[in-house]
Coordinates of C-alpha atoms in Angstrom, one line a residue:
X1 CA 135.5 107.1 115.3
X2 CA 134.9 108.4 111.5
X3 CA 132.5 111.0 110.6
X4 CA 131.2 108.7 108.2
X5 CA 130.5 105.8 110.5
X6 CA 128.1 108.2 112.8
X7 CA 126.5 109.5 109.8
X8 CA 125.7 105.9 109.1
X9 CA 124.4 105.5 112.7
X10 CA 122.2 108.4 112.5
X11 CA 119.6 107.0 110.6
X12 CA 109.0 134.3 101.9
X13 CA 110.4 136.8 104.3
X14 CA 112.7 139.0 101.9
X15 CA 115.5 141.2 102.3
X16 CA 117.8 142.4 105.5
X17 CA 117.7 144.1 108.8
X18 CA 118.6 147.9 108.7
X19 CA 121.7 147.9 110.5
X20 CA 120.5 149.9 113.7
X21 CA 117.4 147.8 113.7
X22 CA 117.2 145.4 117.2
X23 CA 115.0 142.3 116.9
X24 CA 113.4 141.1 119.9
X25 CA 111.2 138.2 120.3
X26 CA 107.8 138.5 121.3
X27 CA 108.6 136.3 124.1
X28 CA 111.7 137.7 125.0
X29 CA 110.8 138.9 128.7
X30 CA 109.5 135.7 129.6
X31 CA 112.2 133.4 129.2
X32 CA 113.5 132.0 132.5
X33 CA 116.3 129.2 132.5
X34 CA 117.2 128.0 135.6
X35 CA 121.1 128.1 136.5
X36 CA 123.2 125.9 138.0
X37 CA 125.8 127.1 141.3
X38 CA 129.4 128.7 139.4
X39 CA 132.8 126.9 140.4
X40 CA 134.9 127.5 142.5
X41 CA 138.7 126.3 143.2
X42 CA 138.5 122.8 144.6
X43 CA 135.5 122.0 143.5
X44 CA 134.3 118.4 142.3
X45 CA 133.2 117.7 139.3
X46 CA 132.4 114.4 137.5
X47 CA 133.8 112.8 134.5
X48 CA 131.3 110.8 132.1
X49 CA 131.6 109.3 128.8
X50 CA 128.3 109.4 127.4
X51 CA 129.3 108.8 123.5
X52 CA 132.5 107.4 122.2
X53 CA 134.9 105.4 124.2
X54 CA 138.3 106.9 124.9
X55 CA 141.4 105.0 123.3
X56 CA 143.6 104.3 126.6
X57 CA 143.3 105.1 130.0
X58 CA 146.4 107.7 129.6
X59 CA 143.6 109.5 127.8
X60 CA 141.3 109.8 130.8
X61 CA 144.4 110.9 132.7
X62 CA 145.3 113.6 130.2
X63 CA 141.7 114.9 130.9
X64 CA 141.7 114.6 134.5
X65 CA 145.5 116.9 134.0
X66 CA 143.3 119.4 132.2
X67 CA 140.4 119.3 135.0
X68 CA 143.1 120.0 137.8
X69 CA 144.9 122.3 135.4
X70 CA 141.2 124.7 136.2
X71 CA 141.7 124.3 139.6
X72 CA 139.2 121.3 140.0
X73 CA 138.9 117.8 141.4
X74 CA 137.9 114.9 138.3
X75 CA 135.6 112.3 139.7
X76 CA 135.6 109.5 137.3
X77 CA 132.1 107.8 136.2
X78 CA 132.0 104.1 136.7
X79 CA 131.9 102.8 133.4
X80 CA 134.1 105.7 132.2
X81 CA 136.7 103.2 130.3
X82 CA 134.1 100.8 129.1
X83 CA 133.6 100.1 125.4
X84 CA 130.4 98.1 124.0
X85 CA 131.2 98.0 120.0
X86 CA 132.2 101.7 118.8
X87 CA 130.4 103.4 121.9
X88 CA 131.7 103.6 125.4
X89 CA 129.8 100.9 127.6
X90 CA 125.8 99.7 127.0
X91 CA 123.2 102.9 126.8
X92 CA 122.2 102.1 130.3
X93 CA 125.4 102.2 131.9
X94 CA 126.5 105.0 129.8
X95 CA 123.3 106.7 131.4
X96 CA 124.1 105.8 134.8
X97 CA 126.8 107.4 135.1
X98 CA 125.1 110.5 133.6
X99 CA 121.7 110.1 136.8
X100 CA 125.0 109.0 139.0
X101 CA 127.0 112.7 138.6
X102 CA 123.2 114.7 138.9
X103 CA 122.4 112.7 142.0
X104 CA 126.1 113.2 144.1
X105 CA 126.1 116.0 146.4
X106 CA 129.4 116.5 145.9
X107 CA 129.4 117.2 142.2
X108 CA 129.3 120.0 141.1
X109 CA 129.8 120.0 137.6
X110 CA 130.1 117.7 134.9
X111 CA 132.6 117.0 131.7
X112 CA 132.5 114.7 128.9
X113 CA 135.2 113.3 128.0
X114 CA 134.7 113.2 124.0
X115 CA 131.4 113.4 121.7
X116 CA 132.0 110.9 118.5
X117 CA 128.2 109.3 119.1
X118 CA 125.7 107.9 121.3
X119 CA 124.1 110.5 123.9
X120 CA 121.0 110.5 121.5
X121 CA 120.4 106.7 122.5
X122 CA 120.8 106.9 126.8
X123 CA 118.3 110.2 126.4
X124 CA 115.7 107.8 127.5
X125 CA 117.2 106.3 130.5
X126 CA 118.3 109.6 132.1
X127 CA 116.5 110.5 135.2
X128 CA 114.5 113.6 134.3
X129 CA 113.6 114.2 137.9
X130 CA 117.0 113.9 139.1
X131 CA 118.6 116.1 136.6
X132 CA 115.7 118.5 136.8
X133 CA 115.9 118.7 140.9
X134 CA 120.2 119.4 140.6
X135 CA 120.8 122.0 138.0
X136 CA 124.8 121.5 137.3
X137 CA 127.0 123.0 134.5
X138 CA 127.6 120.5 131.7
X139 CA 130.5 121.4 128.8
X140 CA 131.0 119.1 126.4
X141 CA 130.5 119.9 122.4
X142 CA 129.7 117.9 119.1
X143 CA 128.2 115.1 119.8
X144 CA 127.4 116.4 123.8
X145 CA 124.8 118.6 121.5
X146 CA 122.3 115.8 122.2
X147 CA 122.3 116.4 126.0
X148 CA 122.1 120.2 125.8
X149 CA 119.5 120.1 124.3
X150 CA 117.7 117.9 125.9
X151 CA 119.0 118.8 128.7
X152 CA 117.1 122.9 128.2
X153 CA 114.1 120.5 126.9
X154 CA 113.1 118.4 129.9
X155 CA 115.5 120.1 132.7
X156 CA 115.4 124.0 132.0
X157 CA 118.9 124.8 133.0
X158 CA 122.1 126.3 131.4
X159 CA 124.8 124.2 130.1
X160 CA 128.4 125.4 128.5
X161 CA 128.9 124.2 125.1
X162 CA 133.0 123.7 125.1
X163 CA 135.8 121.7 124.8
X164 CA 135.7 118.1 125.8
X165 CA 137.6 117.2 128.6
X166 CA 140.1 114.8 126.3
X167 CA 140.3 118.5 124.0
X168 CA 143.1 121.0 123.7
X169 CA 142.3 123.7 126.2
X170 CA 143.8 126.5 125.2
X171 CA 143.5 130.5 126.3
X172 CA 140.3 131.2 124.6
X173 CA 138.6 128.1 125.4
X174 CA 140.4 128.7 129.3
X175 CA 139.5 132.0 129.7
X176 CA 135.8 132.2 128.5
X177 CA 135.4 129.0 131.1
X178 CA 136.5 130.6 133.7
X179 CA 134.1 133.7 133.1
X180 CA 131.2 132.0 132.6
X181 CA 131.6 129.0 135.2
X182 CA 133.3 130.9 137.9
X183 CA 133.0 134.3 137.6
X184 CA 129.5 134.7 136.2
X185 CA 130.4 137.6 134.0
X186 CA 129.0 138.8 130.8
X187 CA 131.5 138.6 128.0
X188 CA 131.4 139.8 124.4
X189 CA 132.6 136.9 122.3
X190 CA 134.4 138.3 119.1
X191 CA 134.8 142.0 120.1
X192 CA 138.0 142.6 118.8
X193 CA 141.0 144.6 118.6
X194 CA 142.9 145.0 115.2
X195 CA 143.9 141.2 114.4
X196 CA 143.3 139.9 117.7
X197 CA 140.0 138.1 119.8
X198 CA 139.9 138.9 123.5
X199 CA 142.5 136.2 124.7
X200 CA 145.1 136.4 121.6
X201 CA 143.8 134.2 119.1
X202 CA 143.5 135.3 115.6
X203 CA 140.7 136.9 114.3
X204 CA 138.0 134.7 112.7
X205 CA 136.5 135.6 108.8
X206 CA 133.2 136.9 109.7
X207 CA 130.8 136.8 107.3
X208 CA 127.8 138.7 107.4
X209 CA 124.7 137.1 106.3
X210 CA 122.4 139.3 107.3
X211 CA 122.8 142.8 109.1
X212 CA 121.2 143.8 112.2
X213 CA 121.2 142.8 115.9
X214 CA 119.1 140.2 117.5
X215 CA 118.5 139.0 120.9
X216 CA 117.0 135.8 122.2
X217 CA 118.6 132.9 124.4
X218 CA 121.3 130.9 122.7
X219 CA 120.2 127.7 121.3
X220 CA 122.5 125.0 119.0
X221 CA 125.6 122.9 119.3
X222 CA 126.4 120.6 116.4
X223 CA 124.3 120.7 113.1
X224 CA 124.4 117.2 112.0
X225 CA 123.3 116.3 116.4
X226 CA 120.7 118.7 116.5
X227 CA 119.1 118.1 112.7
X228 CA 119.2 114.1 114.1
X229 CA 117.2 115.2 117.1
X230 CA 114.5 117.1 114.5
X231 CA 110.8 115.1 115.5
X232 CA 111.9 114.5 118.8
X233 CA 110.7 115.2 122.3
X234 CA 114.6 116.1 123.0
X235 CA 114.5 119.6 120.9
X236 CA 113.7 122.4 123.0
X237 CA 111.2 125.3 121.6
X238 CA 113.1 128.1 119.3
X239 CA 110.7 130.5 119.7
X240 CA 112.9 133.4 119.5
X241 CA 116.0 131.7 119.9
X242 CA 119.4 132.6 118.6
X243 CA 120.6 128.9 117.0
X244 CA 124.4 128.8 116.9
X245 CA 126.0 125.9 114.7
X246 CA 129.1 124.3 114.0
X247 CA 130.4 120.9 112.1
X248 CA 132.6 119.0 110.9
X249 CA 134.1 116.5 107.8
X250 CA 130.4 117.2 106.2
X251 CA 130.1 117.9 102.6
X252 CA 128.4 121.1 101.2
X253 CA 125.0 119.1 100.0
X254 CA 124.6 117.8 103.3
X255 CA 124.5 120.9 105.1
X256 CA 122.4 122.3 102.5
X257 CA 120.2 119.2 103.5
X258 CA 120.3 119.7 106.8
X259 CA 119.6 123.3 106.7
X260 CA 116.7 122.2 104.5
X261 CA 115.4 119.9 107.3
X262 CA 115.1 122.3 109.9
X263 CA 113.4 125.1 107.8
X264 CA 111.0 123.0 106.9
X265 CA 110.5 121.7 110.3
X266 CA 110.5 124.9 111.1
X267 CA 112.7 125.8 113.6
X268 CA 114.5 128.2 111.3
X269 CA 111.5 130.5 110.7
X270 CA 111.0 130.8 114.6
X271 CA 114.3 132.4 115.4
X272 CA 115.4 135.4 115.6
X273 CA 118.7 135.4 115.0
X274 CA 121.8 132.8 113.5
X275 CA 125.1 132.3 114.0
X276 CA 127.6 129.8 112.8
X277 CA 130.9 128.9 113.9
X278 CA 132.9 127.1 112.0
X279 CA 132.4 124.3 109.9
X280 CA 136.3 122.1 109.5
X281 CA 136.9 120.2 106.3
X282 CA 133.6 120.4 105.3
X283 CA 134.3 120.1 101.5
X284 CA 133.4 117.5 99.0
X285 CA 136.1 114.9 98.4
X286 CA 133.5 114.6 94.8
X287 CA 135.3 117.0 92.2
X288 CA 131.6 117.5 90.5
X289 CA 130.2 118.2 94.1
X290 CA 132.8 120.9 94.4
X291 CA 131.5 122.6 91.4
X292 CA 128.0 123.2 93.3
X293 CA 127.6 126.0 96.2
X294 CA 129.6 127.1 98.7
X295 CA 129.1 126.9 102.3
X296 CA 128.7 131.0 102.5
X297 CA 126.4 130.3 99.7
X298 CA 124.2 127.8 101.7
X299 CA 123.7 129.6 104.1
X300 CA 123.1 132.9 102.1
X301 CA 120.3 130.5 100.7
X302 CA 118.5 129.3 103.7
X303 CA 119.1 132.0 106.2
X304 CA 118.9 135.4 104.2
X305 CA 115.3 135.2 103.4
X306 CA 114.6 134.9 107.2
X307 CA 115.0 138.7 107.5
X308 CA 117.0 138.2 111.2
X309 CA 120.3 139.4 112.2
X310 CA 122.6 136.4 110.5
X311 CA 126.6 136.0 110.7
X312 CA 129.0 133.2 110.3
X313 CA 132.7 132.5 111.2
X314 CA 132.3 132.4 114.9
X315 CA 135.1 131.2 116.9
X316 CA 133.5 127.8 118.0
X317 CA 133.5 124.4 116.5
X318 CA 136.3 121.6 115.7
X319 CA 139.1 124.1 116.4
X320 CA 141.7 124.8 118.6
X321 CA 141.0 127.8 121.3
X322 CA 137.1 128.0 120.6
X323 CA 135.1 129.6 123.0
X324 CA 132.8 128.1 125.6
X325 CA 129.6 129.3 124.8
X326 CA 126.8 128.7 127.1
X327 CA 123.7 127.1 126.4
X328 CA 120.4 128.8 127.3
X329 CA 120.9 132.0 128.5
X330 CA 120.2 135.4 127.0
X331 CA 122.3 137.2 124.5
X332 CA 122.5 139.5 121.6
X333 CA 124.1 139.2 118.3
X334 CA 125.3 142.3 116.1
X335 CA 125.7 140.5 112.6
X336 CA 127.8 143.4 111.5
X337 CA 130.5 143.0 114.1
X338 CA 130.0 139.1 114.4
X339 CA 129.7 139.3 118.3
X340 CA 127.6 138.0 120.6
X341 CA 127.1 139.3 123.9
X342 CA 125.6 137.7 126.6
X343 CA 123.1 139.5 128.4
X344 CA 122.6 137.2 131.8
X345 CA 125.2 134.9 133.5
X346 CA 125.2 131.3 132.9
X347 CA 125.7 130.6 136.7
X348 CA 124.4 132.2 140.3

C-alpha cells in the first residue's frame, strides 16, 4: 500500500537548556503505567493484522519463522489472511481478533504483522475492558502507532514500539527485544562506542536541537498516525512526556504541517522533552519544494523555542536494525549525546 493512498485515507519560550540542566515534569513522580508479564522461551503469542493485508500466506509464514526465531510460539488471528479493499478483513473482524488475543489465557503477547492503515478505524470496536483487565506487550510500528496510543489512553499499560512481525529483524531490533520483553533491563539506546551502537550497527547522525536532559515517560510512534489521532479520545495526555517520532515517504511541508498541528493543539508545549528518529525518503519529488526548509530546519523551527532537551537522528523508524522502544515507561533523554535511557522496565 502507497504512502500516498493512506494519506488520502486519513482525512514564546526562547532559547536552550544549559547543558547540565535536568528537566523534570511536575508530574513526574506520579506517573504509574501498568506492565504487562515479560517473555519467556516457549511462550504464546498472537498474530493480528489490524491494518494492511499481507500479500501471500508465505508472508505470514516468514513472520511466524521470525516469532520462533525469538524462541516463541505464533498463534494466528482468525481473519489474519483476510482482505476487504486495501485493508486486511472488515474493521470488526480486524477488531476481533485484536479482543480475541487480550481475552486467551494463553497469550501472552501480541505482534502485528504490518502497519500500512486501518487500526485508527477498529479503535471503536476494541473491548476496553478486556484489554484493560490483561495487560500484554504489543510491538508493532507505523501505522500500529494508532493502538499504542490508544492503547496508554484507555488501557494504561506499556507496549514495545518495533518491528512488525513481516519486518527484517536484525541484531539491534533482536537484542533491544529481548531486554525489554524478557529480561526487563534498562538499556541506554544510542550510547555509543567510536562508530558503533550497542549491537554493531552504525552510528546514527545525531542532531542536536536543543541541549539538555529531560525525563518524562516515552510517548509517540509515527507522525503522520499520531497527528491523525489529534482531537481524539485515542491520544493519551503529554503532560510531561518525552514524544518520540519517526516517518516516512512524507515531504518536508507536510511535516512542517504536522508539527504545526500538534503545537497548536498543544501537545508540543506540554512536553518535556523530543526526540526523532528517522524520517526515510522524506524529500519533495517538487524541485521548487526542495528549495524551501530542511527537515533539521523544521524541526529547529517548531521544537527550539520549546526550551526542552531536543535531538533527532535516533535509531528508530523505516529502517533496518531500529530499536524496540517501549511505549509508556519512564526515561531520560541527554540531547547532547542523543540517548535515551530508560529509567523503569517495560515488563514485571
Amino acid at each position: 500500500m502507497t504512502i500516498l493512498a493512506r494519506r488520502q485515507m486519513m482525512l514564546g519560550m526562547a532559547g536552550a537548556i544549559a547543558a547540565a540542566q535536568l528537566v523534570i515534569p511536575p508530574a513526574f513522580g506520579k506517573i504509574a503505567i501498568r506492565k504487562p508479564s515479560r517473555l519467556r522461551a516457549g511462550d504464546i503469542v498472537g498474530l493480528i493484522a489490524p491494518a494492511s493485508p499481507v500479500s501471500s500466506i508465505a508472508e505470514i509464514e516468514r513472520a511466524e519463522a521470525v516469532i520462533r526465531a525469538l524462541g516463541l510460539v505464533p498463534k494466528r488471528g482468525q481473519h489474519i489472511a483476510d482482505q476487504f479493499g486495501y485493508l486486511a478483513g472488515s474493521d470488526r473482524n480486524r477488531a476481533a481478533d485484536v479482543n480475541a488475543m487480550f481475552a486467551d489465557g494463553s497469550v501472552k503477547a501480541i505482534f502485528a504483522l504490518r502497519g500500512g492503515w486501518g487500526c485508527a478505524r477498529i479503535l471503536p470496536y476494541l473491548d476496553w475492558p478486556v484489554i484493560r483487565a490483561n495487560p500484554k506487550l504489543l510491538t508493532g510500528y507505523s501505522d500500529i502507532t494508532a493502538l499504542h496510543m490508544a492503547i496508554i489512553a484507555k488501557a494504561g499499560f506499556a507496549t514495545i514500539h518495533g518491528p512488525n512481525a513481516t519486518s527484517s529483524w536484525w541484531n539491534n531490533s533482536v537484542g533491544s527485544f529481548r531486554a525489554l520483553a524478557f529480561d526487563a533491563v534498562l538499556p541506554e539506546f544510542g550510547k555509543l562506542a567510536p562508530g558503533t551502537d550497542l549491537l554493531g550497527a552504525r552510528k546514527p547522525a545525531i542532531q542536536t536541537i536543543s541541549v539538555g536532559k529531560a525525563r518524562g515517560r516515552l510517548l509517540g510512534g509515527n507522525l503522520t498516525v499520531l497527528n491523525a489521532l489529534t482531537g481524539t479520545q485515542w491520544l493519551p495526555d503529554f503532560e510531561g512526556a518525552i514524544l518520540f517520532l519517526e516517518d516516512v515517504d512524507e515531504a518536508e511541508y507536510r511535516i512542517d504541517r504536522m508539527l504545526t498541528q500538534l503545537g497548536q493543539a498543544g501537545i508540543l508545549g506540554k512536553l518535556s522533552g523530543f526526540v526523532f528518529g528517522q524520517c526515510t525518503d522524506c524529500r519533495s519529488p517538487d524541485p521548487d519544494a526542495r528549495s524551501g526548509f530542511s527537515i533539521a530546519t523544521i524541526l529547529q523551527q517548531h521544537i527550539a523555542p520549546l526550551g526542552i532537551a531536543a535531538f533527532a537522528g535516533a535509531n528508530f523508524g523505516h529502517i533496518r536494525n531500529q530499536y524496540c522502544i517501549p511505549v509508556g515507561t519512564r526515561a531520560e533523554i541527554d540531547a547532547d549525546a542523543g540517548t535515551i535511557r530508560l529509567l523503569e522496565a517495560a515488563v514485571i
